[in-house]
Every structure is written in structure tokens, then in C-alpha cells.
Short mmCIF file of N, CA, C and O in Angstrom, two decimals:
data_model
loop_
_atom_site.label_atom_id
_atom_site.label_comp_id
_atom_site.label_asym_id
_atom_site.label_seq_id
_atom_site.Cartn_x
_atom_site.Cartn_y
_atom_site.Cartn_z
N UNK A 1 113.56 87.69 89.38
CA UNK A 1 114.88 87.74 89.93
C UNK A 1 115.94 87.52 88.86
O UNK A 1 117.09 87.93 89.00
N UNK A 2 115.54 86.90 87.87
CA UNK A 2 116.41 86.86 86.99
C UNK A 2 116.92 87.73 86.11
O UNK A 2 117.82 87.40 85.35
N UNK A 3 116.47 88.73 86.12
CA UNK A 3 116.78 89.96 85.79
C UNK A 3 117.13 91.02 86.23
O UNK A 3 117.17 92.11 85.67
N UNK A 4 117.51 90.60 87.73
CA UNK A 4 118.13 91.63 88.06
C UNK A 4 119.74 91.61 88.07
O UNK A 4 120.13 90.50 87.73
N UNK A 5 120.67 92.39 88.32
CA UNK A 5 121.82 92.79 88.12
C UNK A 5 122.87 92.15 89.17
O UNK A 5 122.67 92.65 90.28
N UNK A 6 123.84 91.30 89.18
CA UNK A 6 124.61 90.51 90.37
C UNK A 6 124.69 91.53 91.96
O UNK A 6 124.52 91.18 93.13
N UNK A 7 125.05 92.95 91.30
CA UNK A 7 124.76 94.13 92.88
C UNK A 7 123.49 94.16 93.35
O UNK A 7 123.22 94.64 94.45
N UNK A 8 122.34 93.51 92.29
CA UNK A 8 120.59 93.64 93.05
C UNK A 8 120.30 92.01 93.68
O UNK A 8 119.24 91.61 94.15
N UNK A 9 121.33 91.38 93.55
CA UNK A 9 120.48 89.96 93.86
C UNK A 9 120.13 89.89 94.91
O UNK A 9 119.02 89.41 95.11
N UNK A 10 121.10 90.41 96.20
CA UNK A 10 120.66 90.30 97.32
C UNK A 10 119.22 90.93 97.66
O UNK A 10 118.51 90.30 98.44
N UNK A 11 118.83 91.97 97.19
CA UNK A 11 117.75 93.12 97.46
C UNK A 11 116.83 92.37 96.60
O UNK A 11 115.68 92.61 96.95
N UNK A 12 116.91 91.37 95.39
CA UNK A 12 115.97 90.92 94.86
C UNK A 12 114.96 89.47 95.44
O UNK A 12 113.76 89.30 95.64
N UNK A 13 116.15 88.67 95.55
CA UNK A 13 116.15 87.92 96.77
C UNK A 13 115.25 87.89 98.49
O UNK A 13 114.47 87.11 99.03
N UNK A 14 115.84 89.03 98.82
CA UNK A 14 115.07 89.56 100.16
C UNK A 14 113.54 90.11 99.81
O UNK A 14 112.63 90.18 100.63
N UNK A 15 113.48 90.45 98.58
CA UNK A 15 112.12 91.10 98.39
C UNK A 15 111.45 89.92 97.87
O UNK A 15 110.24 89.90 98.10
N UNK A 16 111.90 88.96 97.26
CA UNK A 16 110.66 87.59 97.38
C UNK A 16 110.58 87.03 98.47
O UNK A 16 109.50 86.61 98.89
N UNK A 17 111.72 86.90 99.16
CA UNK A 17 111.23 85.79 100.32
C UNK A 17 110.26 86.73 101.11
O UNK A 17 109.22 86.23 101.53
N UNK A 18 110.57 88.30 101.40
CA UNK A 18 109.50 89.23 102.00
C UNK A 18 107.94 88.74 101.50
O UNK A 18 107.35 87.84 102.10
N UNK A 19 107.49 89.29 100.59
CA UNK A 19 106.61 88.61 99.73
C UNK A 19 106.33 87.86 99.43
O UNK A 19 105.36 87.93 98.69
N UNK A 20 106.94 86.36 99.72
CA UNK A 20 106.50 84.84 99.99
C UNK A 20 105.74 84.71 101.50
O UNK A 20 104.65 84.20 101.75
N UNK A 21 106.70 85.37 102.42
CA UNK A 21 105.93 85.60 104.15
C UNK A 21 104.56 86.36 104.19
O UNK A 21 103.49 85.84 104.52
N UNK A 22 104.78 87.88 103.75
CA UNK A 22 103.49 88.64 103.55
C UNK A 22 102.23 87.81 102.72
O UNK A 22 101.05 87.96 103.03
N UNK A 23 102.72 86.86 101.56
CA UNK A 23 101.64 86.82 100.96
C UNK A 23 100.87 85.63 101.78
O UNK A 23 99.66 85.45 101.75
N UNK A 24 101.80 84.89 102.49
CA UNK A 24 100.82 83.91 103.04
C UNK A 24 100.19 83.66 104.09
O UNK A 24 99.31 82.83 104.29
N UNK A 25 100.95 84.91 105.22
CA UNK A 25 100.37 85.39 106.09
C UNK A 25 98.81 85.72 105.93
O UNK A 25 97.82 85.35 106.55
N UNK A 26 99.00 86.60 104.80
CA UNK A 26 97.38 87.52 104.20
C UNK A 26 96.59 86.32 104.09
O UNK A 26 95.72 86.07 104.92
N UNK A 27 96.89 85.40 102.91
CA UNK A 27 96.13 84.65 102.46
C UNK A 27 95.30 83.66 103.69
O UNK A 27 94.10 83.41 103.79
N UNK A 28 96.73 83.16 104.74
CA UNK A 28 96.16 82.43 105.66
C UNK A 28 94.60 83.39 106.55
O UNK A 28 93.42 83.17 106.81
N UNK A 29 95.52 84.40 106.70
CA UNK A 29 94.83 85.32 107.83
C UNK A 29 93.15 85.60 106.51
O UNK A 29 92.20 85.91 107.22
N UNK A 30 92.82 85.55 105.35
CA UNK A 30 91.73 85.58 104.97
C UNK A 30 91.34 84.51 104.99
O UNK A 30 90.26 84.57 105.58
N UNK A 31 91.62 83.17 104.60
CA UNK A 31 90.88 81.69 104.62
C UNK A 31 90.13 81.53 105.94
O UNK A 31 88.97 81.14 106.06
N UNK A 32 91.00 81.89 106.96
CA UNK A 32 90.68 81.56 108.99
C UNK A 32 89.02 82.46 108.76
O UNK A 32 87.87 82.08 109.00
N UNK A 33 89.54 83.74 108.21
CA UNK A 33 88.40 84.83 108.57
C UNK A 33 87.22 83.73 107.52
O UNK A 33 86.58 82.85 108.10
N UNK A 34 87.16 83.82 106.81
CA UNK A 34 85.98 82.94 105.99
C UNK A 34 85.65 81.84 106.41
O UNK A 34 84.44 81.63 106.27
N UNK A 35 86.49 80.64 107.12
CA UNK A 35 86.07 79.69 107.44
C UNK A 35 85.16 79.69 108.75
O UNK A 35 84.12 79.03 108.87
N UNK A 36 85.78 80.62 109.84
CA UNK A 36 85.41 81.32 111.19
C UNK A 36 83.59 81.67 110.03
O UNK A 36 82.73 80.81 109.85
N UNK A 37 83.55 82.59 109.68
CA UNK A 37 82.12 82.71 109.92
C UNK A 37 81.52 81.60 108.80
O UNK A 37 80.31 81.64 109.03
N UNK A 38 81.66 80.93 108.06
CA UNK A 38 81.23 80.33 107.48
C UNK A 38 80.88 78.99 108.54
O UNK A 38 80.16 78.06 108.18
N UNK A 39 81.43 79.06 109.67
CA UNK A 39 81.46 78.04 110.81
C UNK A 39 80.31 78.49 111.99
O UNK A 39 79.67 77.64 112.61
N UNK A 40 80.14 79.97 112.23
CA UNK A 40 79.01 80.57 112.49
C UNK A 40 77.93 80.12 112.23
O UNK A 40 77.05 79.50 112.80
N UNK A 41 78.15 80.60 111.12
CA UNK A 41 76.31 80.97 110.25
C UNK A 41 75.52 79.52 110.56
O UNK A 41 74.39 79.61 111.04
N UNK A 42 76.07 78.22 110.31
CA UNK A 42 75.27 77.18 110.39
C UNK A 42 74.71 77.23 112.17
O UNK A 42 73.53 77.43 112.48
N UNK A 43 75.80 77.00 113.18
CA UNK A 43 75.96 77.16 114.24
C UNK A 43 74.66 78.48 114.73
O UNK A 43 74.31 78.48 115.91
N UNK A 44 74.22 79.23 114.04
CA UNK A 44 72.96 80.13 114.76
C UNK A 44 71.50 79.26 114.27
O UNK A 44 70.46 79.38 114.92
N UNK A 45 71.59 78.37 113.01
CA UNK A 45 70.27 77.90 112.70
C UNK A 45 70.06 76.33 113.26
O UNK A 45 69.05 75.72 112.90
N UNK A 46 70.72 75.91 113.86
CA UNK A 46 70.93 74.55 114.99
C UNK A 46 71.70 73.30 114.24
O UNK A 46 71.48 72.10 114.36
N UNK A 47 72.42 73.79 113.63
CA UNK A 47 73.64 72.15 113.15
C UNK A 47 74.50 72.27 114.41
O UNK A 47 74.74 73.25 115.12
N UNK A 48 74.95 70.78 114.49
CA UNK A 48 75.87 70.43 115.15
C UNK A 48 76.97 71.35 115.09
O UNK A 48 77.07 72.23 114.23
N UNK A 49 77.79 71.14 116.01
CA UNK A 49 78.99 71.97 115.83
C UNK A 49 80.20 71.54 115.21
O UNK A 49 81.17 72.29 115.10
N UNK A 50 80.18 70.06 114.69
CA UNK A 50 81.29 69.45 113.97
C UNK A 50 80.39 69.63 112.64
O UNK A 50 81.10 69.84 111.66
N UNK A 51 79.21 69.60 112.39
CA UNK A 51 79.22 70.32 110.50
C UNK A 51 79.38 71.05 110.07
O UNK A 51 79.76 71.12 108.90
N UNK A 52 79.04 72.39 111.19
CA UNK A 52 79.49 73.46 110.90
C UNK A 52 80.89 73.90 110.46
O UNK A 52 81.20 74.56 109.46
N UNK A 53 81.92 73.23 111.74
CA UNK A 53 83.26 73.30 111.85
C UNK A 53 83.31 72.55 110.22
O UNK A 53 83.46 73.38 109.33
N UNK A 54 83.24 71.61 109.93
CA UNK A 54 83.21 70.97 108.75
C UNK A 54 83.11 71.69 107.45
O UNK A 54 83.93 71.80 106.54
N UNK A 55 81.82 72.17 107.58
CA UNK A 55 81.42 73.45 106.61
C UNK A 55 82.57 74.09 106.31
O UNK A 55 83.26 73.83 105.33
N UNK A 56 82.85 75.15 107.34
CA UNK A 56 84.05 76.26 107.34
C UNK A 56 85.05 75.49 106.55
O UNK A 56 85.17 75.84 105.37
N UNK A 57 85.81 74.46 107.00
CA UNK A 57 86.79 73.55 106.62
C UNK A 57 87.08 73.85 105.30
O UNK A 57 87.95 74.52 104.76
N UNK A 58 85.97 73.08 104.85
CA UNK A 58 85.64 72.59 103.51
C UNK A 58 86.00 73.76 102.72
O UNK A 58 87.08 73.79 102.13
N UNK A 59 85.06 74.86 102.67
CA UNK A 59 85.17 76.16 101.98
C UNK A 59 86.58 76.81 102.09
O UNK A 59 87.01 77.48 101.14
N UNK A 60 87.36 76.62 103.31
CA UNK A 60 88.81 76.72 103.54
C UNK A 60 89.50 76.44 102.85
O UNK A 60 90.39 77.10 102.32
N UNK A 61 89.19 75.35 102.71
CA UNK A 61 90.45 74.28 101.71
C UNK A 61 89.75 74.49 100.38
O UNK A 61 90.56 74.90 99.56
N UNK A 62 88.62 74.35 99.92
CA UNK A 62 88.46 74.49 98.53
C UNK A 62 88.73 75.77 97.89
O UNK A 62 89.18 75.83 96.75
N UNK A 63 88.40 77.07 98.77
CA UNK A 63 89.30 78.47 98.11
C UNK A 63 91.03 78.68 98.38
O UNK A 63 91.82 79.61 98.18
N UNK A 64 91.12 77.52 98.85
CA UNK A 64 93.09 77.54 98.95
C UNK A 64 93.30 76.77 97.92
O UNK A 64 94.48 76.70 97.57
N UNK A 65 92.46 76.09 97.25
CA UNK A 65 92.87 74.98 96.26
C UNK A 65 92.77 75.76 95.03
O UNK A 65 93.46 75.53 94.03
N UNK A 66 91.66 76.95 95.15
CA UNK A 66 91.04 77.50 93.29
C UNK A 66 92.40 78.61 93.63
O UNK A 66 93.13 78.67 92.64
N UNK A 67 92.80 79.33 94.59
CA UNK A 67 93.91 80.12 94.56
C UNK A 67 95.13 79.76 94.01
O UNK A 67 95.75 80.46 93.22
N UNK A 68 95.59 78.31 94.56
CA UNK A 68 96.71 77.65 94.14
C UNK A 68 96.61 77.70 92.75
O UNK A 68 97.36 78.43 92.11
N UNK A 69 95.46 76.75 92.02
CA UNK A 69 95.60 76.42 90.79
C UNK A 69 95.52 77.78 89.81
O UNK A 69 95.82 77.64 88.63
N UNK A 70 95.11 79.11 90.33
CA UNK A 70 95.13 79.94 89.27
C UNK A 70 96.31 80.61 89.33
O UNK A 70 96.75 81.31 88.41
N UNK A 71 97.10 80.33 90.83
CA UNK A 71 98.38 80.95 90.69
C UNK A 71 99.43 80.01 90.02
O UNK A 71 100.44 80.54 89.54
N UNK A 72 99.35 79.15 89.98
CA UNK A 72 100.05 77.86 89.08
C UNK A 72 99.67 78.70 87.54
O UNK A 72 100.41 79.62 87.19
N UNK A 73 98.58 78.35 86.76
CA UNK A 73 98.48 78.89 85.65
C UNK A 73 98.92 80.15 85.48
O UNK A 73 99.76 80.22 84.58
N UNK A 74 98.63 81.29 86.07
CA UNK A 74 99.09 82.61 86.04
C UNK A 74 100.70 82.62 85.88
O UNK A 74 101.23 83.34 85.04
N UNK A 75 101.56 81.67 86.83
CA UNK A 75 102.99 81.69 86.94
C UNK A 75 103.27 80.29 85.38
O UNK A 75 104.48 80.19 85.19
N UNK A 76 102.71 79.65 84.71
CA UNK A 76 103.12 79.10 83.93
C UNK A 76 103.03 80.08 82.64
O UNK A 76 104.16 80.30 82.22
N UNK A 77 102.06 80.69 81.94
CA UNK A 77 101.35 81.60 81.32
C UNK A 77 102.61 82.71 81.47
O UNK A 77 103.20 82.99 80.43
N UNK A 78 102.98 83.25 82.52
CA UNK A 78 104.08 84.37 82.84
C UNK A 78 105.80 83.69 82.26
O UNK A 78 106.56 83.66 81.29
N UNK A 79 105.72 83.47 82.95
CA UNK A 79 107.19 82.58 83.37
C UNK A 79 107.34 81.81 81.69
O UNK A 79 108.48 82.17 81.41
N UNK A 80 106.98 81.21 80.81
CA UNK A 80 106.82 81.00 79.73
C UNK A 80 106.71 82.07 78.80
O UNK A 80 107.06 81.56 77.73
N UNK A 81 106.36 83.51 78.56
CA UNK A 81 106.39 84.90 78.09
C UNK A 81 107.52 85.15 78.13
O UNK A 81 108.22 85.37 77.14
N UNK A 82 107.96 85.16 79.56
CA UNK A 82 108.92 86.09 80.22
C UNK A 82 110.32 84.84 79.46
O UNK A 82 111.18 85.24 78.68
N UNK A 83 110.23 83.68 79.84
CA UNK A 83 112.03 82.72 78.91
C UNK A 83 111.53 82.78 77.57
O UNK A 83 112.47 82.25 76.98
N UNK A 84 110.46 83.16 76.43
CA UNK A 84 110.77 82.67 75.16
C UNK A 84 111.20 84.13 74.47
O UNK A 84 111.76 84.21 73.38
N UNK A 85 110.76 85.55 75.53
CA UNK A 85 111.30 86.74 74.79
C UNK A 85 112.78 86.87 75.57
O UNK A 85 113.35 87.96 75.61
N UNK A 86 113.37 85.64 76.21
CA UNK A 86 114.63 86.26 76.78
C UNK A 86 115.69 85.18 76.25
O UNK A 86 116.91 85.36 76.19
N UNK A 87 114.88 83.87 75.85
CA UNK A 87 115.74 83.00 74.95
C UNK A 87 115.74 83.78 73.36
O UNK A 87 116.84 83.58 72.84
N UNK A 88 114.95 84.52 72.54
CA UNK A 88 115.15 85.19 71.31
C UNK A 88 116.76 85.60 70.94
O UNK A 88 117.21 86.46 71.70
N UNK A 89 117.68 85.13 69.91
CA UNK A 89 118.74 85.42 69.76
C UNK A 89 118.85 86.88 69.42
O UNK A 89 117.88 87.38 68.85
N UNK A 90 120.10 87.77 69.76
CA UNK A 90 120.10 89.24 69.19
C UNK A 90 120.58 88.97 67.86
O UNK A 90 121.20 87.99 67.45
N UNK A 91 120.08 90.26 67.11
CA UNK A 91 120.95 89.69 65.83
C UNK A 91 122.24 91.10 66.29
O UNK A 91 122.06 92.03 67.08
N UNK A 92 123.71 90.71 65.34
CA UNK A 92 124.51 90.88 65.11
C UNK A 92 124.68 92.43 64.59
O UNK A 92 124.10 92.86 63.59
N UNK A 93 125.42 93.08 65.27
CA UNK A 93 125.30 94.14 65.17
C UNK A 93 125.92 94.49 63.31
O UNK A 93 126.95 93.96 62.88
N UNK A 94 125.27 95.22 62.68
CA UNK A 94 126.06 95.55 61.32
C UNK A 94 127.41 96.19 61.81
O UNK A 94 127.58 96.47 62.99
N UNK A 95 128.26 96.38 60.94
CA UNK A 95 129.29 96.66 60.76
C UNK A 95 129.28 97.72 60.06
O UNK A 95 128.91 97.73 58.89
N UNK A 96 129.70 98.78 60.70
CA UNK A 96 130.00 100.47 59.72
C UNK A 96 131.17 100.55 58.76
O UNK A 96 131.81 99.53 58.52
N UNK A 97 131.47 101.69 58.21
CA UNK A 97 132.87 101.91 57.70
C UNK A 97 133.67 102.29 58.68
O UNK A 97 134.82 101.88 58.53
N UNK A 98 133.49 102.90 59.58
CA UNK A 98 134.76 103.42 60.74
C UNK A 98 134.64 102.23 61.68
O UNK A 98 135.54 102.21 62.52
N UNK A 99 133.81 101.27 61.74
CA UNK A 99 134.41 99.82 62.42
C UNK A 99 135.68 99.75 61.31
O UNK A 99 136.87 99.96 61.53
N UNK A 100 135.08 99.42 60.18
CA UNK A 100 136.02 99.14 59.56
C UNK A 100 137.90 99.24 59.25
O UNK A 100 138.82 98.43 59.10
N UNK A 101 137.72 100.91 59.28
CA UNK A 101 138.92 101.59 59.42
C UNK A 101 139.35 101.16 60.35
O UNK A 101 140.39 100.52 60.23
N UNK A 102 138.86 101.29 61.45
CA UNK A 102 139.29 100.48 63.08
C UNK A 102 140.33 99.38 62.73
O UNK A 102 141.53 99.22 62.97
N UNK A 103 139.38 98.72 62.09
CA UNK A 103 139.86 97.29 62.20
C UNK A 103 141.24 96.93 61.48
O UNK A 103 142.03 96.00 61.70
N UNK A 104 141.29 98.21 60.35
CA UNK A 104 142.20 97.53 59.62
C UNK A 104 143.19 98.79 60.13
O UNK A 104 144.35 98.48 59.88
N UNK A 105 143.14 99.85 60.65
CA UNK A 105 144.20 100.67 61.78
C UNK A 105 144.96 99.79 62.64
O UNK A 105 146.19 99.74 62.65
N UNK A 106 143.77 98.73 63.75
CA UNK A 106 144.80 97.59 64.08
C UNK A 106 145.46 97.07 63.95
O UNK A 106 146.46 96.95 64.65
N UNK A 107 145.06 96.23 62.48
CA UNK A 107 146.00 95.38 61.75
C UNK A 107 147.22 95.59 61.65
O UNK A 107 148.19 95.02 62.15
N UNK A 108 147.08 96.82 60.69
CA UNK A 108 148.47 97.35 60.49
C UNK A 108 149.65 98.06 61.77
O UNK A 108 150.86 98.18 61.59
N UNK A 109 148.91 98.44 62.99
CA UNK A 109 149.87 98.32 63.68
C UNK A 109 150.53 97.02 64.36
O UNK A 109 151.59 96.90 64.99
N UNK A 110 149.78 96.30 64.10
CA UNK A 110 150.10 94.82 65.08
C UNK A 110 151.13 94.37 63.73
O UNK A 110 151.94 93.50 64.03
N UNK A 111 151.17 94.73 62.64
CA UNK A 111 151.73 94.14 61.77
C UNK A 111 153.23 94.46 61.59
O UNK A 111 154.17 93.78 61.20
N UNK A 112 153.12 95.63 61.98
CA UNK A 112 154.53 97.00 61.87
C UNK A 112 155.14 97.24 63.26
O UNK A 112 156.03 98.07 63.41
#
């Protein structure tokens, strides 16, 4: 977002928070689906139904945890790329001879 243009902020804006909703919708809506049969499978060979439920849980929360932490690294790794090539100073544009003339065309009218 930081790169986009003061007329794109709004449209830049709306397209993360879009993509903050979508992505966690998905993500939720895959953890449920994995935990759901991972809550099954024990449940057909005779565990209780709270280890099972347990089971699922577990595997729930521990692939929401390895997701988090690689999207943490991925966004530190990025986001660190992305400010040290945008903190880089420009250098200074050279100066031609017809700057030059310019400059001193000014002069002399501001002078006269």
C-alpha cells in the first residue's frame, strides 16, 4: 500500500482489507475441513469421542500456528527488502550545459 499513488489509496486499501476477509475465511474454512476428518478417522477405530475431538483440535491449532509463523517470516524477509531498496538515497541529478544556460538566462533577467 505504500506505494501506491494518494488517487489509489482508497482502491488499495479496499483490496487488503478484501484479502484480509477472503484469506481467513479460506484458511478458517480449510483448518474446520482437516480437523472434521482428522476427528473422524479415530472415531471409526473406537476412541472416545473427546480424543478424537481432541485429536482434530490439536492438528487445528498446530497447522494455524506453522501458517502464522511462516507468514510472520515471509512478511519480515519482504517488508525489510521492500524499506531498505525504498530508504536508498537517489543520487543527484548531473547538471548539463543548457541547465546551465537556464540558469544563468534567469539570473540575468531577475537582475535587469
Amino acid at each position: 500500500m505504500s506505494a501506491s499513488t494518494p488517487e489509489d489509496s482508497g482502491i488499495a486499501s479496499g483490496m487488503c482489507n478484501t484479502m484480509q476477509q477472503v484469506g481467513s475465511a479460506f484458511g478458517l474454512a480449510i483448518l474446520s475441513t482437516l480437523a472434521a476428518s482428522r476427528t473422524e478417522s479415530p472415531l471409526g477405530h473406537g476412541e472416545s469421542a473427546a480424543a478424537s475431538l481432541t485429536g482434530g483440535y490439536r492438528l487445528a491449532f498446530g497447522l494455524g500456528t506453522v501458517f502464522t509463523v511462516a507468514a510472520l517470516v515471509l512478511a519480515a524477509v519482504v517488508l525489510r527488502t521492500v524499506r531498505a531498496t525504498r530508504n536508498t538515497p537517489a543520487e543527484p541529478p548531473t547538471p548539463t550545459p543548457a541547465d546551465a544556460g537556464q540558469a544563468a538566462a534567469l539570473r540575468n533577467s531577475a537582475a535587469g
